[in-house]
Amino acid sequence: MRTNRIRTIAVAATALAAALSLTACGGEDKAMGTKPAGAVDTATPAATGTGGTTQPDAPEAGTPETQTVPAEGKHAGGNGKKPETAPNEKAAPSIPACTPKNSTVKVSSVSRPINHLLLTVTNTGSTTCHAYYAPFLRFDGAQAVYPVLDDSKPQAVVTLSPGKKAYAGIALLGEPGQNEPVKSANLGVGMVDKNNQSKGESTVKLPAETYTDGLGFVTYWQSDVENALMF
């Protein structure tokens, strides 16, 4: 019995020594950073440069840096607005109205239509002018400006280059029997600006035996004779 107990104690001591030896080896491996044979490291280390810091990928040689242009053509730091006009750039001059200072008027009789006259304005100036609206007419002894026919308004203002003409038709009489016709010898012709304000008046002689009853009309300025006399 004594012999068996000594043998059992010896076996236990041998096993304990082996366990301690393995434990010591494992600790030494960890301290030295070594791995046991057959162990696989699943972690992938990041690429590092000198000093252990992570380096960004370098651009390829010769590749220009891309510039981002925001929507609506705005570059970084800009407001997208067009550049202002340079101080030395002048706006185009506005076209003046045709007035007695830069044009002349005359009145003439026509065969058709009957009881009509033709009024002509000619640009006698050196620059272009606009014949705005209709002329203001005043026959001898008339107390009011002659009526204007609104239906004759053209689609655009008549523009006259130097030497060019515009025309207006004058109907002398209204419906027969309404007013007594009155003979007139002179006609006042007023020109207006874009605001339909008077810019001066010229007086022209009327054809002989001109009568009006105040119930006629004058058209807007037209670019040709046919349109002036079609009403």
PDB file of N, CA, C and O in Angstrom, residues 112-190:
ATOM      1  N   ARG A 112     -59.717 109.804-104.012  1.00  0.00           N
ATOM      2  CA  ARG A 112     -60.423 108.737-103.299  1.00  0.00           C
ATOM      3  C   ARG A 112     -59.732 108.481-101.966  1.00  0.00           C
ATOM      4  O   ARG A 112     -58.481 108.458-101.921  1.00  0.00           O
ATOM      5  N   PRO A 113     -60.503 108.263-100.923  1.00  0.00           N
ATOM      6  CA  PRO A 113     -61.968 108.422-100.857  1.00  0.00           C
ATOM      7  C   PRO A 113     -62.364 109.898-100.863  1.00  0.00           C
ATOM      8  O   PRO A 113     -61.549 110.761-100.567  1.00  0.00           O
ATOM      9  N   ILE A 114     -63.631 110.135-101.172  1.00  0.00           N
ATOM     10  CA  ILE A 114     -64.098 111.521-101.261  1.00  0.00           C
ATOM     11  C   ILE A 114     -64.148 112.147 -99.868  1.00  0.00           C
ATOM     12  O   ILE A 114     -64.265 111.446 -98.857  1.00  0.00           O
ATOM     13  N   ASN A 115     -64.059 113.466 -99.828  1.00  0.00           N
ATOM     14  CA  ASN A 115     -64.091 114.231 -98.571  1.00  0.00           C
ATOM     15  C   ASN A 115     -62.956 113.818 -97.618  1.00  0.00           C
ATOM     16  O   ASN A 115     -63.132 113.785 -96.395  1.00  0.00           O
ATOM     17  N   HIS A 116     -61.808 113.512 -98.206  1.00  0.00           N
ATOM     18  CA  HIS A 116     -60.621 113.166 -97.423  1.00  0.00           C
ATOM     19  C   HIS A 116     -59.434 114.034 -97.843  1.00  0.00           C
ATOM     20  O   HIS A 116     -59.365 114.508 -98.985  1.00  0.00           O
ATOM     21  N   LEU A 117     -58.523 114.217 -96.915  1.00  0.00           N
ATOM     22  CA  LEU A 117     -57.237 114.851 -97.172  1.00  0.00           C
ATOM     23  C   LEU A 117     -56.125 113.908 -96.706  1.00  0.00           C
ATOM     24  O   LEU A 117     -56.346 113.033 -95.845  1.00  0.00           O
ATOM     25  N   LEU A 118     -54.931 114.114 -97.255  1.00  0.00           N
ATOM     26  CA  LEU A 118     -53.766 113.320 -96.849  1.00  0.00           C
ATOM     27  C   LEU A 118     -52.745 114.237 -96.189  1.00  0.00           C
ATOM     28  O   LEU A 118     -52.330 115.251 -96.781  1.00  0.00           O
ATOM     29  N   LEU A 119     -52.359 113.875 -94.968  1.00  0.00           N
ATOM     30  CA  LEU A 119     -51.352 114.638 -94.230  1.00  0.00           C
ATOM     31  C   LEU A 119     -50.039 113.859 -94.280  1.00  0.00           C
ATOM     32  O   LEU A 119     -50.008 112.653 -94.000  1.00  0.00           O
ATOM     33  N   THR A 120     -48.955 114.545 -94.612  1.00  0.00           N
ATOM     34  CA  THR A 120     -47.635 113.894 -94.756  1.00  0.00           C
ATOM     35  C   THR A 120     -46.625 114.592 -93.854  1.00  0.00           C
ATOM     36  O   THR A 120     -46.545 115.833 -93.833  1.00  0.00           O
ATOM     37  N   VAL A 121     -45.844 113.800 -93.092  1.00  0.00           N
ATOM     38  CA  VAL A 121     -44.747 114.338 -92.297  1.00  0.00           C
ATOM     39  C   VAL A 121     -43.451 113.760 -92.838  1.00  0.00           C
ATOM     40  O   VAL A 121     -43.359 112.568 -93.136  1.00  0.00           O
ATOM     41  N   THR A 122     -42.438 114.615 -92.995  1.00  0.00           N
ATOM     42  CA  THR A 122     -41.139 114.210 -93.534  1.00  0.00           C
ATOM     43  C   THR A 122     -40.049 114.518 -92.512  1.00  0.00           C
ATOM     44  O   THR A 122     -39.999 115.628 -91.963  1.00  0.00           O
ATOM     45  N   ASN A 123     -39.197 113.533 -92.250  1.00  0.00           N
ATOM     46  CA  ASN A 123     -38.070 113.737 -91.343  1.00  0.00           C
ATOM     47  C   ASN A 123     -37.001 114.546 -92.073  1.00  0.00           C
ATOM     48  O   ASN A 123     -36.349 114.062 -92.997  1.00  0.00           O
ATOM     49  N   THR A 124     -36.827 115.797 -91.663  1.00  0.00           N
ATOM     50  CA  THR A 124     -35.835 116.670 -92.288  1.00  0.00           C
ATOM     51  C   THR A 124     -34.561 116.784 -91.451  1.00  0.00           C
ATOM     52  O   THR A 124     -33.656 117.553 -91.789  1.00  0.00           O
ATOM     53  N   GLY A 125     -34.488 116.021 -90.354  1.00  0.00           N
ATOM     54  CA  GLY A 125     -33.316 116.060 -89.491  1.00  0.00           C
ATOM     55  C   GLY A 125     -32.215 115.126 -89.979  1.00  0.00           C
ATOM     56  O   GLY A 125     -32.314 114.493 -91.034  1.00  0.00           O
ATOM     57  N   SER A 126     -31.175 115.003 -89.164  1.00  0.00           N
ATOM     58  CA  SER A 126     -30.023 114.155 -89.504  1.00  0.00           C
ATOM     59  C   SER A 126     -30.045 112.817 -88.776  1.00  0.00           C
ATOM     60  O   SER A 126     -29.180 111.982 -88.995  1.00  0.00           O
ATOM     61  N   THR A 127     -31.038 112.630 -87.899  1.00  0.00           N
ATOM     62  CA  THR A 127     -31.151 111.380 -87.159  1.00  0.00           C
ATOM     63  C   THR A 127     -32.578 110.824 -87.273  1.00  0.00           C
ATOM     64  O   THR A 127     -33.505 111.533 -87.650  1.00  0.00           O
ATOM     65  N   THR A 128     -32.727 109.568 -86.923  1.00  0.00           N
ATOM     66  CA  THR A 128     -34.029 108.905 -86.967  1.00  0.00           C
ATOM     67  C   THR A 128     -34.968 109.495 -85.923  1.00  0.00           C
ATOM     68  O   THR A 128     -34.526 109.916 -84.836  1.00  0.00           O
ATOM     69  N   CYS A 129     -36.273 109.545 -86.240  1.00  0.00           N
ATOM     70  CA  CYS A 129     -37.268 110.002 -85.269  1.00  0.00           C
ATOM     71  C   CYS A 129     -38.506 109.113 -85.331  1.00  0.00           C
ATOM     72  O   CYS A 129     -38.735 108.411 -86.319  1.00  0.00           O
ATOM     73  N   HIS A 130     -39.286 109.127 -84.252  1.00  0.00           N
ATOM     74  CA  HIS A 130     -40.533 108.359 -84.168  1.00  0.00           C
ATOM     75  C   HIS A 130     -41.727 109.281 -84.407  1.00  0.00           C
ATOM     76  O   HIS A 130     -41.827 110.341 -83.777  1.00  0.00           O
ATOM     77  N   ALA A 131     -42.645 108.856 -85.278  1.00  0.00           N
ATOM     78  CA  ALA A 131     -43.919 109.563 -85.454  1.00  0.00           C
ATOM     79  C   ALA A 131     -44.932 108.906 -84.513  1.00  0.00           C
ATOM     80  O   ALA A 131     -45.559 107.906 -84.854  1.00  0.00           O
ATOM     81  N   TYR A 132     -45.071 109.466 -83.309  1.00  0.00           N
ATOM     82  CA  TYR A 132     -45.897 108.853 -82.270  1.00  0.00           C
ATOM     83  C   TYR A 132     -47.386 109.172 -82.452  1.00  0.00           C
ATOM     84  O   TYR A 132     -47.757 110.273 -82.865  1.00  0.00           O
ATOM     85  N   TYR A 133     -48.222 108.208 -82.115  1.00  0.00           N
ATOM     86  CA  TYR A 133     -49.672 108.368 -82.030  1.00  0.00           C
ATOM     87  C   TYR A 133     -50.254 108.990 -83.316  1.00  0.00           C
ATOM     88  O   TYR A 133     -49.879 108.611 -84.424  1.00  0.00           O
ATOM     89  N   ALA A 134     -51.182 109.918 -83.123  1.00  0.00           N
ATOM     90  CA  ALA A 134     -51.818 110.630 -84.244  1.00  0.00           C
ATOM     91  C   ALA A 134     -51.524 112.119 -84.087  1.00  0.00           C
ATOM     92  O   ALA A 134     -51.281 112.603 -82.972  1.00  0.00           O
ATOM     93  N   PRO A 135     -51.553 112.872 -85.170  1.00  0.00           N
ATOM     94  CA  PRO A 135     -51.345 114.323 -85.050  1.00  0.00           C
ATOM     95  C   PRO A 135     -52.553 114.985 -84.399  1.00  0.00           C
ATOM     96  O   PRO A 135     -53.691 114.532 -84.550  1.00  0.00           O
ATOM     97  N   PHE A 136     -52.298 116.057 -83.639  1.00  0.00           N
ATOM     98  CA  PHE A 136     -53.381 116.887 -83.109  1.00  0.00           C
ATOM     99  C   PHE A 136     -53.749 117.908 -84.186  1.00  0.00           C
ATOM    100  O   PHE A 136     -52.895 118.693 -84.621  1.00  0.00           O
ATOM    101  N   LEU A 137     -55.005 117.898 -84.610  1.00  0.00           N
ATOM    102  CA  LEU A 137     -55.442 118.814 -85.669  1.00  0.00           C
ATOM    103  C   LEU A 137     -56.409 119.860 -85.119  1.00  0.00           C
ATOM    104  O   LEU A 137     -57.246 119.560 -84.262  1.00  0.00           O
ATOM    105  N   ARG A 138     -56.261 121.066 -85.654  1.00  0.00           N
ATOM    106  CA  ARG A 138     -57.189 122.130 -85.291  1.00  0.00           C
ATOM    107  C   ARG A 138     -57.493 122.976 -86.538  1.00  0.00           C
ATOM    108  O   ARG A 138     -56.596 123.645 -87.063  1.00  0.00           O
ATOM    109  N   PHE A 139     -58.726 122.873 -87.006  1.00  0.00           N
ATOM    110  CA  PHE A 139     -59.141 123.676 -88.161  1.00  0.00           C
ATOM    111  C   PHE A 139     -59.461 125.113 -87.725  1.00  0.00           C
ATOM    112  O   PHE A 139     -59.677 125.374 -86.533  1.00  0.00           O
ATOM    113  N   ASP A 140     -59.516 126.019 -88.690  1.00  0.00           N
ATOM    114  CA  ASP A 140     -59.851 127.411 -88.377  1.00  0.00           C
ATOM    115  C   ASP A 140     -61.131 127.498 -87.546  1.00  0.00           C
ATOM    116  O   ASP A 140     -62.171 126.927 -87.902  1.00  0.00           O
ATOM    117  N   GLY A 141     -61.039 128.223 -86.453  1.00  0.00           N
ATOM    118  CA  GLY A 141     -62.222 128.478 -85.655  1.00  0.00           C
ATOM    119  C   GLY A 141     -62.697 127.312 -84.810  1.00  0.00           C
ATOM    120  O   GLY A 141     -63.679 127.445 -84.071  1.00  0.00           O
ATOM    121  N   ALA A 142     -62.044 126.162 -84.872  1.00  0.00           N
ATOM    122  CA  ALA A 142     -62.479 125.002 -84.080  1.00  0.00           C
ATOM    123  C   ALA A 142     -62.166 125.222 -82.610  1.00  0.00           C
ATOM    124  O   ALA A 142     -61.129 125.798 -82.249  1.00  0.00           O
ATOM    125  N   GLN A 143     -63.090 124.802 -81.757  1.00  0.00           N
ATOM    126  CA  GLN A 143     -62.916 124.965 -80.325  1.00  0.00           C
ATOM    127  C   GLN A 143     -62.270 123.744 -79.663  1.00  0.00           C
ATOM    128  O   GLN A 143     -61.845 123.814 -78.513  1.00  0.00           O
ATOM    129  N   ALA A 144     -62.176 122.646 -80.389  1.00  0.00           N
ATOM    130  CA  ALA A 144     -61.627 121.414 -79.814  1.00  0.00           C
ATOM    131  C   ALA A 144     -60.696 120.735 -80.807  1.00  0.00           C
ATOM    132  O   ALA A 144     -60.753 120.995 -82.021  1.00  0.00           O
ATOM    133  N   VAL A 145     -59.837 119.862 -80.287  1.00  0.00           N
ATOM    134  CA  VAL A 145     -58.939 119.088 -81.144  1.00  0.00           C
ATOM    135  C   VAL A 145     -59.766 118.109 -81.960  1.00  0.00           C
ATOM    136  O   VAL A 145     -60.745 117.529 -81.473  1.00  0.00           O
ATOM    137  N   TYR A 146     -59.371 117.892 -83.193  1.00  0.00           N
ATOM    138  CA  TYR A 146     -60.106 117.018 -84.105  1.00  0.00           C
ATOM    139  C   TYR A 146     -60.079 115.571 -83.593  1.00  0.00           C
ATOM    140  O   TYR A 146     -59.068 115.112 -83.056  1.00  0.00           O
ATOM    141  N   PRO A 147     -61.205 114.826 -83.732  1.00  0.00           N
ATOM    142  CA  PRO A 147     -61.262 113.442 -83.219  1.00  0.00           C
ATOM    143  C   PRO A 147     -60.224 112.527 -83.884  1.00  0.00           C
ATOM    144  O   PRO A 147     -59.912 112.676 -85.074  1.00  0.00           O
ATOM    145  N   VAL A 148     -59.702 111.576 -83.095  1.00  0.00           N
ATOM    146  CA  VAL A 148     -58.731 110.587 -83.586  1.00  0.00           C
ATOM    147  C   VAL A 148     -59.429 109.240 -83.718  1.00  0.00           C
ATOM    148  O   VAL A 148     -60.177 108.825 -82.820  1.00  0.00           O
ATOM    149  N   LEU A 149     -59.197 108.545 -84.828  1.00  0.00           N
ATOM    150  CA  LEU A 149     -59.806 107.234 -85.067  1.00  0.00           C
ATOM    151  C   LEU A 149     -58.955 106.152 -84.398  1.00  0.00           C
ATOM    152  O   LEU A 149     -57.872 105.797 -84.882  1.00  0.00           O
ATOM    153  N   ASP A 150     -59.439 105.619 -83.276  1.00  0.00           N
ATOM    154  CA  ASP A 150     -58.673 104.620 -82.517  1.00  0.00           C
ATOM    155  C   ASP A 150     -58.442 103.337 -83.304  1.00  0.00           C
ATOM    156  O   ASP A 150     -57.419 102.654 -83.122  1.00  0.00           O
ATOM    157  N   ASP A 151     -59.392 102.978 -84.182  1.00  0.00           N
ATOM    158  CA  ASP A 151     -59.255 101.736 -84.956  1.00  0.00           C
ATOM    159  C   ASP A 151     -58.093 101.771 -85.945  1.00  0.00           C
ATOM    160  O   ASP A 151     -57.731 100.739 -86.507  1.00  0.00           O
ATOM    161  N   SER A 152     -57.501 102.929 -86.145  1.00  0.00           N
ATOM    162  CA  SER A 152     -56.398 103.044 -87.101  1.00  0.00           C
ATOM    163  C   SER A 152     -55.022 102.873 -86.454  1.00  0.00           C
ATOM    164  O   SER A 152     -54.001 102.998 -87.138  1.00  0.00           O
ATOM    165  N   LYS A 153     -54.996 102.551 -85.169  1.00  0.00           N
ATOM    166  CA  LYS A 153     -53.714 102.434 -84.461  1.00  0.00           C
ATOM    167  C   LYS A 153     -52.872 101.306 -85.060  1.00  0.00           C
ATOM    168  O   LYS A 153     -53.321 100.163 -85.147  1.00  0.00           O
ATOM    169  N   PRO A 154     -51.633 101.586 -85.490  1.00  0.00           N
ATOM    170  CA  PRO A 154     -50.788 100.547 -86.085  1.00  0.00           C
ATOM    171  C   PRO A 154     -50.217  99.625 -85.012  1.00  0.00           C
ATOM    172  O   PRO A 154     -50.290  99.914 -83.813  1.00  0.00           O
ATOM    173  N   GLN A 155     -49.637  98.526 -85.463  1.00  0.00           N
ATOM    174  CA  GLN A 155     -49.061  97.559 -84.518  1.00  0.00           C
ATOM    175  C   GLN A 155     -47.791  98.073 -83.871  1.00  0.00           C
ATOM    176  O   GLN A 155     -47.431  97.642 -82.775  1.00  0.00           O
ATOM    177  N   ALA A 156     -47.106  98.966 -84.525  1.00  0.00           N
ATOM    178  CA  ALA A 156     -45.855  99.511 -83.983  1.00  0.00           C
ATOM    179  C   ALA A 156     -45.738 100.988 -84.349  1.00  0.00           C
ATOM    180  O   ALA A 156     -46.364 101.468 -85.307  1.00  0.00           O
ATOM    181  N   VAL A 157     -44.957 101.711 -83.572  1.00  0.00           N
ATOM    182  CA  VAL A 157     -44.709 103.126 -83.850  1.00  0.00           C
ATOM    183  C   VAL A 157     -43.973 103.253 -85.183  1.00  0.00           C
ATOM    184  O   VAL A 157     -43.071 102.468 -85.496  1.00  0.00           O
ATOM    185  N   VAL A 158     -44.366 104.252 -85.972  1.00  0.00           N
ATOM    186  CA  VAL A 158     -43.715 104.477 -87.268  1.00  0.00           C
ATOM    187  C   VAL A 158     -42.388 105.202 -87.026  1.00  0.00           C
ATOM    188  O   VAL A 158     -42.351 106.258 -86.389  1.00  0.00           O
ATOM    189  N   THR A 159     -41.305 104.596 -87.526  1.00  0.00           N
ATOM    190  CA  THR A 159     -39.963 105.159 -87.361  1.00  0.00           C
ATOM    191  C   THR A 159     -39.482 105.716 -88.692  1.00  0.00           C
ATOM    192  O   THR A 159     -39.543 105.028 -89.713  1.00  0.00           O
ATOM    193  N   LEU A 160     -38.990 106.954 -88.674  1.00  0.00           N
ATOM    194  CA  LEU A 160     -38.571 107.628 -89.898  1.00  0.00           C
ATOM    195  C   LEU A 160     -37.071 107.904 -89.883  1.00  0.00           C
ATOM    196  O   LEU A 160     -36.566 108.613 -89.009  1.00  0.00           O
ATOM    197  N   SER A 161     -36.381 107.327 -90.840  1.00  0.00           N
ATOM    198  CA  SER A 161     -34.986 107.691 -91.064  1.00  0.00           C
ATOM    199  C   SER A 161     -34.966 109.062 -91.730  1.00  0.00           C
ATOM    200  O   SER A 161     -35.983 109.525 -92.255  1.00  0.00           O
ATOM    201  N   PRO A 162     -33.838 109.746 -91.742  1.00  0.00           N
ATOM    202  CA  PRO A 162     -33.770 111.050 -92.403  1.00  0.00           C
ATOM    203  C   PRO A 162     -34.273 110.976 -93.849  1.00  0.00           C
ATOM    204  O   PRO A 162     -33.879 110.103 -94.623  1.00  0.00           O
ATOM    205  N   GLY A 163     -35.199 111.856 -94.205  1.00  0.00           N
ATOM    206  CA  GLY A 163     -35.764 111.897 -95.546  1.00  0.00           C
ATOM    207  C   GLY A 163     -36.999 111.035 -95.739  1.00  0.00           C
ATOM    208  O   GLY A 163     -37.684 111.165 -96.765  1.00  0.00           O
ATOM    209  N   LYS A 164     -37.329 110.164 -94.772  1.00  0.00           N
ATOM    210  CA  LYS A 164     -38.489 109.284 -94.918  1.00  0.00           C
ATOM    211  C   LYS A 164     -39.760 109.975 -94.448  1.00  0.00           C
ATOM    212  O   LYS A 164     -39.722 110.975 -93.733  1.00  0.00           O
ATOM    213  N   LYS A 165     -40.928 109.394 -94.862  1.00  0.00           N
ATOM    214  CA  LYS A 165     -42.226 110.029 -94.614  1.00  0.00           C
ATOM    215  C   LYS A 165     -43.182 109.093 -93.872  1.00  0.00           C
ATOM    216  O   LYS A 165     -43.062 107.874 -93.949  1.00  0.00           O
ATOM    217  N   ALA A 166     -44.146 109.716 -93.187  1.00  0.00           N
ATOM    218  CA  ALA A 166     -45.280 109.000 -92.586  1.00  0.00           C
ATOM    219  C   ALA A 166     -46.543 109.735 -93.007  1.00  0.00           C
ATOM    220  O   ALA A 166     -46.497 110.922 -93.405  1.00  0.00           O
ATOM    221  N   TYR A 167     -47.689 109.028 -92.890  1.00  0.00           N
ATOM    222  CA  TYR A 167     -48.930 109.577 -93.447  1.00  0.00           C
ATOM    223  C   TYR A 167     -50.089 109.413 -92.469  1.00  0.00           C
ATOM    224  O   TYR A 167     -50.140 108.449 -91.695  1.00  0.00           O
ATOM    225  N   ALA A 168     -51.038 110.347 -92.542  1.00  0.00           N
ATOM    226  CA  ALA A 168     -52.274 110.270 -91.773  1.00  0.00           C
ATOM    227  C   ALA A 168     -53.426 110.717 -92.672  1.00  0.00           C
ATOM    228  O   ALA A 168     -53.303 111.683 -93.433  1.00  0.00           O
ATOM    229  N   GLY A 169     -54.536 109.978 -92.608  1.00  0.00           N
ATOM    230  CA  GLY A 169     -55.712 110.331 -93.393  1.00  0.00           C
ATOM    231  C   GLY A 169     -56.652 111.213 -92.592  1.00  0.00           C
ATOM    232  O   GLY A 169     -56.822 111.033 -91.376  1.00  0.00           O
ATOM    233  N   ILE A 170     -57.282 112.189 -93.260  1.00  0.00           N
ATOM    234  CA  ILE A 170     -58.228 113.101 -92.609  1.00  0.00           C
ATOM    235  C   ILE A 170     -59.578 112.982 -93.295  1.00  0.00           C
ATOM    236  O   ILE A 170     -59.699 113.253 -94.499  1.00  0.00           O
ATOM    237  N   ALA A 171     -60.586 112.549 -92.560  1.00  0.00           N
ATOM    238  CA  ALA A 171     -61.961 112.536 -93.068  1.00  0.00           C
ATOM    239  C   ALA A 171     -62.597 113.863 -92.668  1.00  0.00           C
ATOM    240  O   ALA A 171     -62.604 114.230 -91.476  1.00  0.00           O
ATOM    241  N   LEU A 172     -63.136 114.596 -93.630  1.00  0.00           N
ATOM    242  CA  LEU A 172     -63.613 115.957 -93.371  1.00  0.00           C
ATOM    243  C   LEU A 172     -65.044 116.025 -92.849  1.00  0.00           C
ATOM    244  O   LEU A 172     -65.381 116.932 -92.076  1.00  0.00           O
ATOM    245  N   LEU A 173     -65.903 115.095 -93.260  1.00  0.00           N
ATOM    246  CA  LEU A 173     -67.325 115.179 -92.931  1.00  0.00           C
ATOM    247  C   LEU A 173     -67.823 113.897 -92.284  1.00  0.00           C
ATOM    248  O   LEU A 173     -67.335 112.801 -92.579  1.00  0.00           O
ATOM    249  N   GLY A 174     -68.828 114.077 -91.416  1.00  0.00           N
ATOM    250  CA  GLY A 174     -69.507 112.934 -90.826  1.00  0.00           C
ATOM    251  C   GLY A 174     -70.725 112.577 -91.659  1.00  0.00           C
ATOM    252  O   GLY A 174     -70.759 112.780 -92.868  1.00  0.00           O
ATOM    253  N   GLU A 175     -71.733 112.038 -91.011  1.00  0.00           N
ATOM    254  CA  GLU A 175     -72.975 111.695 -91.719  1.00  0.00           C
ATOM    255  C   GLU A 175     -73.648 112.970 -92.226  1.00  0.00           C
ATOM    256  O   GLU A 175     -73.735 113.973 -91.490  1.00  0.00           O
ATOM    257  N   PRO A 176     -74.121 112.966 -93.478  1.00  0.00           N
ATOM    258  CA  PRO A 176     -74.765 114.171 -94.043  1.00  0.00           C
ATOM    259  C   PRO A 176     -75.965 114.642 -93.216  1.00  0.00           C
ATOM    260  O   PRO A 176     -76.719 113.844 -92.663  1.00  0.00           O
ATOM    261  N   GLY A 177     -76.101 115.959 -93.094  1.00  0.00           N
ATOM    262  CA  GLY A 177     -77.246 116.545 -92.433  1.00  0.00           C
ATOM    263  C   GLY A 177     -77.125 116.714 -90.935  1.00  0.00           C
ATOM    264  O   GLY A 177     -78.020 117.265 -90.295  1.00  0.00           O
ATOM    265  N   GLN A 178     -76.032 116.258 -90.311  1.00  0.00           N
ATOM    266  CA  GLN A 178     -75.912 116.370 -88.853  1.00  0.00           C
ATOM    267  C   GLN A 178     -75.393 117.747 -88.434  1.00  0.00           C
ATOM    268  O   GLN A 178     -75.939 118.364 -87.521  1.00  0.00           O
ATOM    269  N   ASN A 179     -74.335 118.199 -89.053  1.00  0.00           N
ATOM    270  CA  ASN A 179     -73.775 119.525 -88.747  1.00  0.00           C
ATOM    271  C   ASN A 179     -73.574 120.299 -90.044  1.00  0.00           C
ATOM    272  O   ASN A 179     -73.306 119.705 -91.099  1.00  0.00           O
ATOM    273  N   GLU A 180     -73.656 121.591 -89.930  1.00  0.00           N
ATOM    274  CA  GLU A 180     -73.423 122.449 -91.096  1.00  0.00           C
ATOM    275  C   GLU A 180     -71.926 122.548 -91.370  1.00  0.00           C
ATOM    276  O   GLU A 180     -71.150 122.951 -90.486  1.00  0.00           O
ATOM    277  N   PRO A 181     -71.448 122.166 -92.559  1.00  0.00           N
ATOM    278  CA  PRO A 181     -70.016 122.278 -92.865  1.00  0.00           C
ATOM    279  C   PRO A 181     -69.540 123.726 -92.833  1.00  0.00           C
ATOM    280  O   PRO A 181     -70.258 124.655 -93.211  1.00  0.00           O
ATOM    281  N   VAL A 182     -68.311 123.894 -92.356  1.00  0.00           N
ATOM    282  CA  VAL A 182     -67.686 125.214 -92.239  1.00  0.00           C
ATOM    283  C   VAL A 182     -66.412 125.218 -93.067  1.00  0.00           C
ATOM    284  O   VAL A 182     -65.593 124.277 -92.989  1.00  0.00           O
ATOM    285  N   LYS A 183     -66.219 126.294 -93.828  1.00  0.00           N
ATOM    286  CA  LYS A 183     -65.026 126.410 -94.664  1.00  0.00           C
ATOM    287  C   LYS A 183     -63.817 126.777 -93.813  1.00  0.00           C
ATOM    288  O   LYS A 183     -63.890 127.633 -92.930  1.00  0.00           O
ATOM    289  N   SER A 184     -62.702 126.133 -94.108  1.00  0.00           N
ATOM    290  CA  SER A 184     -61.459 126.413 -93.380  1.00  0.00           C
ATOM    291  C   SER A 184     -60.332 126.658 -94.366  1.00  0.00           C
ATOM    292  O   SER A 184     -60.282 126.040 -95.444  1.00  0.00           O
ATOM    293  N   ALA A 185     -59.413 127.552 -93.985  1.00  0.00           N
ATOM    294  CA  ALA A 185     -58.279 127.893 -94.853  1.00  0.00           C
ATOM    295  C   ALA A 185     -56.953 127.390 -94.301  1.00  0.00           C
ATOM    296  O   ALA A 185     -55.995 127.173 -95.050  1.00  0.00           O
ATOM    297  N   ASN A 186     -56.884 127.192 -93.003  1.00  0.00           N
ATOM    298  CA  ASN A 186     -55.615 126.790 -92.371  1.00  0.00           C
ATOM    299  C   ASN A 186     -55.842 125.615 -91.424  1.00  0.00           C
ATOM    300  O   ASN A 186     -56.943 125.418 -90.884  1.00  0.00           O
ATOM    301  N   LEU A 187     -54.769 124.875 -91.214  1.00  0.00           N
ATOM    302  CA  LEU A 187     -54.832 123.701 -90.327  1.00  0.00           C
ATOM    303  C   LEU A 187     -53.626 123.697 -89.403  1.00  0.00           C
ATOM    304  O   LEU A 187     -52.466 123.778 -89.854  1.00  0.00           O
ATOM    305  N   GLY A 188     -53.895 123.628 -88.098  1.00  0.00           N
ATOM    306  CA  GLY A 188     -52.815 123.475 -87.126  1.00  0.00           C
ATOM    307  C   GLY A 188     -52.530 121.989 -86.912  1.00  0.00           C
ATOM    308  O   GLY A 188     -53.444 121.208 -86.649  1.00  0.00           O
ATOM    309  N   VAL A 189     -51.253 121.608 -87.042  1.00  0.00           N
ATOM    310  CA  VAL A 189     -50.849 120.199 -86.904  1.00  0.00           C
ATOM    311  C   VAL A 189     -49.873 120.084 -85.735  1.00  0.00           C
ATOM    312  O   VAL A 189     -48.747 120.614 -85.787  1.00  0.00           O
ATOM    313  N   GLY A 190     -50.307 119.416 -84.684  1.00  0.00           N
ATOM    314  CA  GLY A 190     -49.458 119.230 -83.508  1.00  0.00           C
ATOM    315  C   GLY A 190     -48.821 117.853 -83.499  1.00  0.00           C
ATOM    316  O   GLY A 190     -49.480 116.849 -83.775  1.00  0.00           O
TER     317      GLY A 190
END
